[in-house]
Amino acid sequence: MVSIRTEDVSYRKRCYVQALRHTGWTFQRIANDQGLAVSTVYGICNSPATPQREGRCGRHVIIDTRTRRMLVFEATSTAESRRKPLSDIAQEVGIQVSAKTLRDAFAKEGYHRRVARKKPFLNETQRNRGLRFALERHNWTAED
């Protein structure tokens, strides 16, 4: 008989072996029926039905939620701090990360920076025309 490791058995077959065991079959009978070693059947029956992950999955979080919120609070606390570079704000809080990581952290909290648009200059004539336009149409209805 060819030696098959417990990890090499397909998920479907592992579920089938566990189902047979729950119906009352012995380890030897399952091993003979499925062409597996008794030790493999024993290992399958004593392992969880669904595969378990070892440790945490995914990417390691550099800046957690609490720190991100603290950064945003610091950045929005005063008018002066709203104009500071993100790296200066991070230094004040005591965080040493790259500029991209900071931008991503602020973006994750919904905080984005934009360049302020220049307000167009309106001379006296333009202001008077706008005021006259608004006053003429002040009492208009939706049909008008």
PDB file of C-alpha atoms in Angstrom:
ATOM      1  CA  MET A   1       0.000   0.000   0.000  1.00  0.00           C
ATOM      2  CA  VAL A   2       1.267   3.471  -0.908  1.00  0.00           C
ATOM      3  CA  SER A   3       1.827   5.779   2.049  1.00  0.00           C
ATOM      4  CA  ILE A   4      -0.486   8.831   1.947  1.00  0.00           C
ATOM      5  CA  ARG A   5      -0.132  11.641   4.453  1.00  0.00           C
ATOM      6  CA  THR A   6      -3.238  12.997   6.181  1.00  0.00           C
ATOM      7  CA  GLU A   7      -2.667  16.485   4.690  1.00  0.00           C
ATOM      8  CA  ASP A   8      -2.518  15.068   1.143  1.00  0.00           C
ATOM      9  CA  VAL A   9      -6.047  13.635   1.238  1.00  0.00           C
ATOM     10  CA  SER A  10      -8.589  15.848  -0.552  1.00  0.00           C
ATOM     11  CA  TYR A  11     -11.106  17.813   1.453  1.00  0.00           C
ATOM     12  CA  ARG A  12     -13.983  15.854  -0.074  1.00  0.00           C
ATOM     13  CA  LYS A  13     -12.435  12.520   0.873  1.00  0.00           C
ATOM     14  CA  ARG A  14     -11.660  13.748   4.392  1.00  0.00           C
ATOM     15  CA  CYS A  15     -15.326  14.697   4.862  1.00  0.00           C
ATOM     16  CA  TYR A  16     -16.386  11.290   3.534  1.00  0.00           C
ATOM     17  CA  VAL A  17     -14.038   9.479   5.945  1.00  0.00           C
ATOM     18  CA  GLN A  18     -15.375  11.521   8.873  1.00  0.00           C
ATOM     19  CA  ALA A  19     -18.961  10.790   7.821  1.00  0.00           C
ATOM     20  CA  LEU A  20     -18.208   7.055   7.710  1.00  0.00           C
ATOM     21  CA  ARG A  21     -16.686   7.224  11.168  1.00  0.00           C
ATOM     22  CA  HIS A  22     -19.764   9.028  12.537  1.00  0.00           C
ATOM     23  CA  THR A  23     -22.015   6.310  11.118  1.00  0.00           C
ATOM     24  CA  GLY A  24     -20.153   3.760  13.251  1.00  0.00           C
ATOM     25  CA  TRP A  25     -17.524   2.321  10.914  1.00  0.00           C
ATOM     26  CA  THR A  26     -14.231   1.255  12.467  1.00  0.00           C
ATOM     27  CA  PHE A  27     -10.912   2.816  11.486  1.00  0.00           C
ATOM     28  CA  GLN A  28      -9.821  -0.496   9.896  1.00  0.00           C
ATOM     29  CA  ARG A  29     -13.007  -0.830   7.820  1.00  0.00           C
ATOM     30  CA  ILE A  30     -12.723   2.789   6.549  1.00  0.00           C
ATOM     31  CA  ALA A  31      -9.020   2.267   5.738  1.00  0.00           C
ATOM     32  CA  ASN A  32      -9.792  -0.865   3.708  1.00  0.00           C
ATOM     33  CA  ASP A  33     -12.751   0.756   1.939  1.00  0.00           C
ATOM     34  CA  GLN A  34     -10.926   3.970   0.997  1.00  0.00           C
ATOM     35  CA  GLY A  35      -7.465   2.535   0.366  1.00  0.00           C
ATOM     36  CA  LEU A  36      -5.821   4.532   3.133  1.00  0.00           C
ATOM     37  CA  ALA A  37      -3.582   3.611   6.044  1.00  0.00           C
ATOM     38  CA  VAL A  38      -5.268   3.174   9.419  1.00  0.00           C
ATOM     39  CA  SER A  39      -3.084   5.922  10.877  1.00  0.00           C
ATOM     40  CA  THR A  40      -4.224   8.282   8.095  1.00  0.00           C
ATOM     41  CA  VAL A  41      -7.872   7.507   8.810  1.00  0.00           C
ATOM     42  CA  TYR A  42      -7.247   8.040  12.520  1.00  0.00           C
ATOM     43  CA  GLY A  43      -5.579  11.406  11.804  1.00  0.00           C
ATOM     44  CA  ILE A  44      -8.463  12.498   9.576  1.00  0.00           C
ATOM     45  CA  CYS A  45     -11.097  11.534  12.154  1.00  0.00           C
ATOM     46  CA  ASN A  46      -9.285  13.368  14.951  1.00  0.00           C
ATOM     47  CA  SER A  47      -8.822  16.576  12.982  1.00  0.00           C
ATOM     48  CA  PRO A  48     -11.492  19.297  12.556  1.00  0.00           C
ATOM     49  CA  ALA A  49     -13.943  18.919   9.673  1.00  0.00           C
ATOM     50  CA  THR A  50     -12.872  22.212   8.131  1.00  0.00           C
ATOM     51  CA  PRO A  51      -9.230  23.144   7.715  1.00  0.00           C
ATOM     52  CA  GLN A  52      -7.897  25.497  10.374  1.00  0.00           C
ATOM     53  CA  ARG A  53      -5.499  28.317   9.613  1.00  0.00           C
ATOM     54  CA  GLU A  54      -2.311  28.588  11.565  1.00  0.00           C
ATOM     55  CA  GLY A  55      -1.992  32.047  13.090  1.00  0.00           C
ATOM     56  CA  ARG A  56      -3.421  35.212  11.609  1.00  0.00           C
ATOM     57  CA  CYS A  57      -4.072  35.683   7.917  1.00  0.00           C
ATOM     58  CA  GLY A  58      -3.521  38.678   5.733  1.00  0.00           C
ATOM     59  CA  ARG A  59      -1.214  41.585   5.857  1.00  0.00           C
ATOM     60  CA  HIS A  60       0.180  42.904   9.128  1.00  0.00           C
ATOM     61  CA  VAL A  61      -1.476  46.175  10.191  1.00  0.00           C
ATOM     62  CA  ILE A  62       1.082  48.917  10.778  1.00  0.00           C
ATOM     63  CA  ILE A  63      -1.309  51.612  12.029  1.00  0.00           C
ATOM     64  CA  ASP A  64      -4.319  50.322  13.946  1.00  0.00           C
ATOM     65  CA  THR A  65      -7.739  51.998  14.138  1.00  0.00           C
ATOM     66  CA  ARG A  66      -7.088  53.773  17.429  1.00  0.00           C
ATOM     67  CA  THR A  67      -3.858  55.305  16.136  1.00  0.00           C
ATOM     68  CA  ARG A  68      -5.512  56.335  12.856  1.00  0.00           C
ATOM     69  CA  ARG A  69      -8.260  58.139  14.741  1.00  0.00           C
ATOM     70  CA  MET A  70      -5.689  59.823  16.934  1.00  0.00           C
ATOM     71  CA  LEU A  71      -3.841  61.021  13.807  1.00  0.00           C
ATOM     72  CA  VAL A  72      -7.027  62.443  12.269  1.00  0.00           C
ATOM     73  CA  PHE A  73      -7.949  64.149  15.548  1.00  0.00           C
ATOM     74  CA  GLU A  74      -4.491  65.707  15.729  1.00  0.00           C
ATOM     75  CA  ALA A  75      -4.680  66.814  12.090  1.00  0.00           C
ATOM     76  CA  THR A  76      -8.085  68.469  12.509  1.00  0.00           C
ATOM     77  CA  SER A  77      -7.691  69.921  16.001  1.00  0.00           C
ATOM     78  CA  THR A  78      -6.509  73.415  14.970  1.00  0.00           C
ATOM     79  CA  ALA A  79      -6.309  75.498  11.818  1.00  0.00           C
ATOM     80  CA  GLU A  80      -2.521  75.394  12.057  1.00  0.00           C
ATOM     81  CA  SER A  81      -2.395  71.611  12.216  1.00  0.00           C
ATOM     82  CA  ARG A  82      -4.747  71.302   9.213  1.00  0.00           C
ATOM     83  CA  ARG A  83      -2.051  72.965   7.147  1.00  0.00           C
ATOM     84  CA  LYS A  84       0.845  70.895   8.470  1.00  0.00           C
ATOM     85  CA  PRO A  85       2.334  68.062   6.410  1.00  0.00           C
ATOM     86  CA  LEU A  86       1.138  64.599   7.398  1.00  0.00           C
ATOM     87  CA  SER A  87       4.679  63.601   8.345  1.00  0.00           C
ATOM     88  CA  ASP A  88       4.841  66.417  10.935  1.00  0.00           C
ATOM     89  CA  ILE A  89       1.551  65.302  12.458  1.00  0.00           C
ATOM     90  CA  ALA A  90       2.827  61.716  12.652  1.00  0.00           C
ATOM     91  CA  GLN A  91       6.006  62.883  14.395  1.00  0.00           C
ATOM     92  CA  GLU A  92       3.968  64.779  16.980  1.00  0.00           C
ATOM     93  CA  VAL A  93       1.958  61.647  17.716  1.00  0.00           C
ATOM     94  CA  GLY A  94       5.149  59.563  17.802  1.00  0.00           C
ATOM     95  CA  ILE A  95       4.708  57.419  14.690  1.00  0.00           C
ATOM     96  CA  GLN A  96       7.505  56.692  12.231  1.00  0.00           C
ATOM     97  CA  VAL A  97       6.050  55.421   8.921  1.00  0.00           C
ATOM     98  CA  SER A  98       6.330  56.250   5.227  1.00  0.00           C
ATOM     99  CA  ALA A  99       4.333  59.010   3.542  1.00  0.00           C
ATOM    100  CA  LYS A 100       2.236  56.481   1.589  1.00  0.00           C
ATOM    101  CA  THR A 101       1.328  54.589   4.745  1.00  0.00           C
ATOM    102  CA  LEU A 102       0.213  57.865   6.328  1.00  0.00           C
ATOM    103  CA  ARG A 103      -1.885  58.827   3.309  1.00  0.00           C
ATOM    104  CA  ASP A 104      -3.507  55.379   3.298  1.00  0.00           C
ATOM    105  CA  ALA A 105      -4.196  55.587   7.034  1.00  0.00           C
ATOM    106  CA  PHE A 106      -5.864  58.984   6.705  1.00  0.00           C
ATOM    107  CA  ALA A 107      -7.825  57.826   3.658  1.00  0.00           C
ATOM    108  CA  LYS A 108      -9.072  54.779   5.547  1.00  0.00           C
ATOM    109  CA  GLU A 109     -10.577  57.153   8.116  1.00  0.00           C
ATOM    110  CA  GLY A 110     -12.148  59.254   5.344  1.00  0.00           C
ATOM    111  CA  TYR A 111      -9.742  62.189   5.692  1.00  0.00           C
ATOM    112  CA  HIS A 112      -8.422  63.551   2.399  1.00  0.00           C
ATOM    113  CA  ARG A 113      -6.554  66.724   1.655  1.00  0.00           C
ATOM    114  CA  ARG A 114      -7.279  68.898  -1.336  1.00  0.00           C
ATOM    115  CA  VAL A 115      -5.733  72.039  -2.766  1.00  0.00           C
ATOM    116  CA  ALA A 116      -8.059  74.956  -2.031  1.00  0.00           C
ATOM    117  CA  ARG A 117      -9.667  76.510  -5.083  1.00  0.00           C
ATOM    118  CA  LYS A 118      -9.030  80.192  -5.652  1.00  0.00           C
ATOM    119  CA  LYS A 119     -12.100  82.298  -5.063  1.00  0.00           C
ATOM    120  CA  PRO A 120     -12.794  84.394  -8.157  1.00  0.00           C
ATOM    121  CA  PHE A 121     -12.638  88.138  -7.665  1.00  0.00           C
ATOM    122  CA  LEU A 122     -15.993  89.910  -8.114  1.00  0.00           C
ATOM    123  CA  ASN A 123     -15.938  93.604  -8.808  1.00  0.00           C
ATOM    124  CA  GLU A 124     -18.717  96.032  -7.768  1.00  0.00           C
ATOM    125  CA  THR A 125     -20.602  95.730 -11.074  1.00  0.00           C
ATOM    126  CA  GLN A 126     -20.688  91.913 -10.949  1.00  0.00           C
ATOM    127  CA  ARG A 127     -21.898  91.937  -7.331  1.00  0.00           C
ATOM    128  CA  ASN A 128     -24.700  94.404  -8.129  1.00  0.00           C
ATOM    129  CA  ARG A 129     -25.835  92.337 -11.136  1.00  0.00           C
ATOM    130  CA  GLY A 130     -25.903  89.159  -9.045  1.00  0.00           C
ATOM    131  CA  LEU A 131     -27.878  90.854  -6.280  1.00  0.00           C
ATOM    132  CA  ARG A 132     -30.369  92.324  -8.777  1.00  0.00           C
ATOM    133  CA  PHE A 133     -30.788  88.892 -10.436  1.00  0.00           C
ATOM    134  CA  ALA A 134     -31.502  87.235  -7.068  1.00  0.00           C
ATOM    135  CA  LEU A 135     -33.939  89.946  -5.907  1.00  0.00           C
ATOM    136  CA  GLU A 136     -35.937  89.861  -9.162  1.00  0.00           C
ATOM    137  CA  ARG A 137     -36.460  86.103  -8.831  1.00  0.00           C
ATOM    138  CA  HIS A 138     -36.878  85.947  -5.053  1.00  0.00           C
ATOM    139  CA  ASN A 139     -40.644  85.252  -5.149  1.00  0.00           C
ATOM    140  CA  TRP A 140     -40.632  82.895  -8.131  1.00  0.00           C
ATOM    141  CA  THR A 141     -42.354  79.531  -7.850  1.00  0.00           C
ATOM    142  CA  ALA A 142     -41.158  76.188  -9.269  1.00  0.00           C
ATOM    143  CA  GLU A 143     -43.331  76.711 -12.399  1.00  0.00           C
ATOM    144  CA  ASP A 144     -41.719  80.102 -13.107  1.00  0.00           C
TER     145      ASP A 144
END
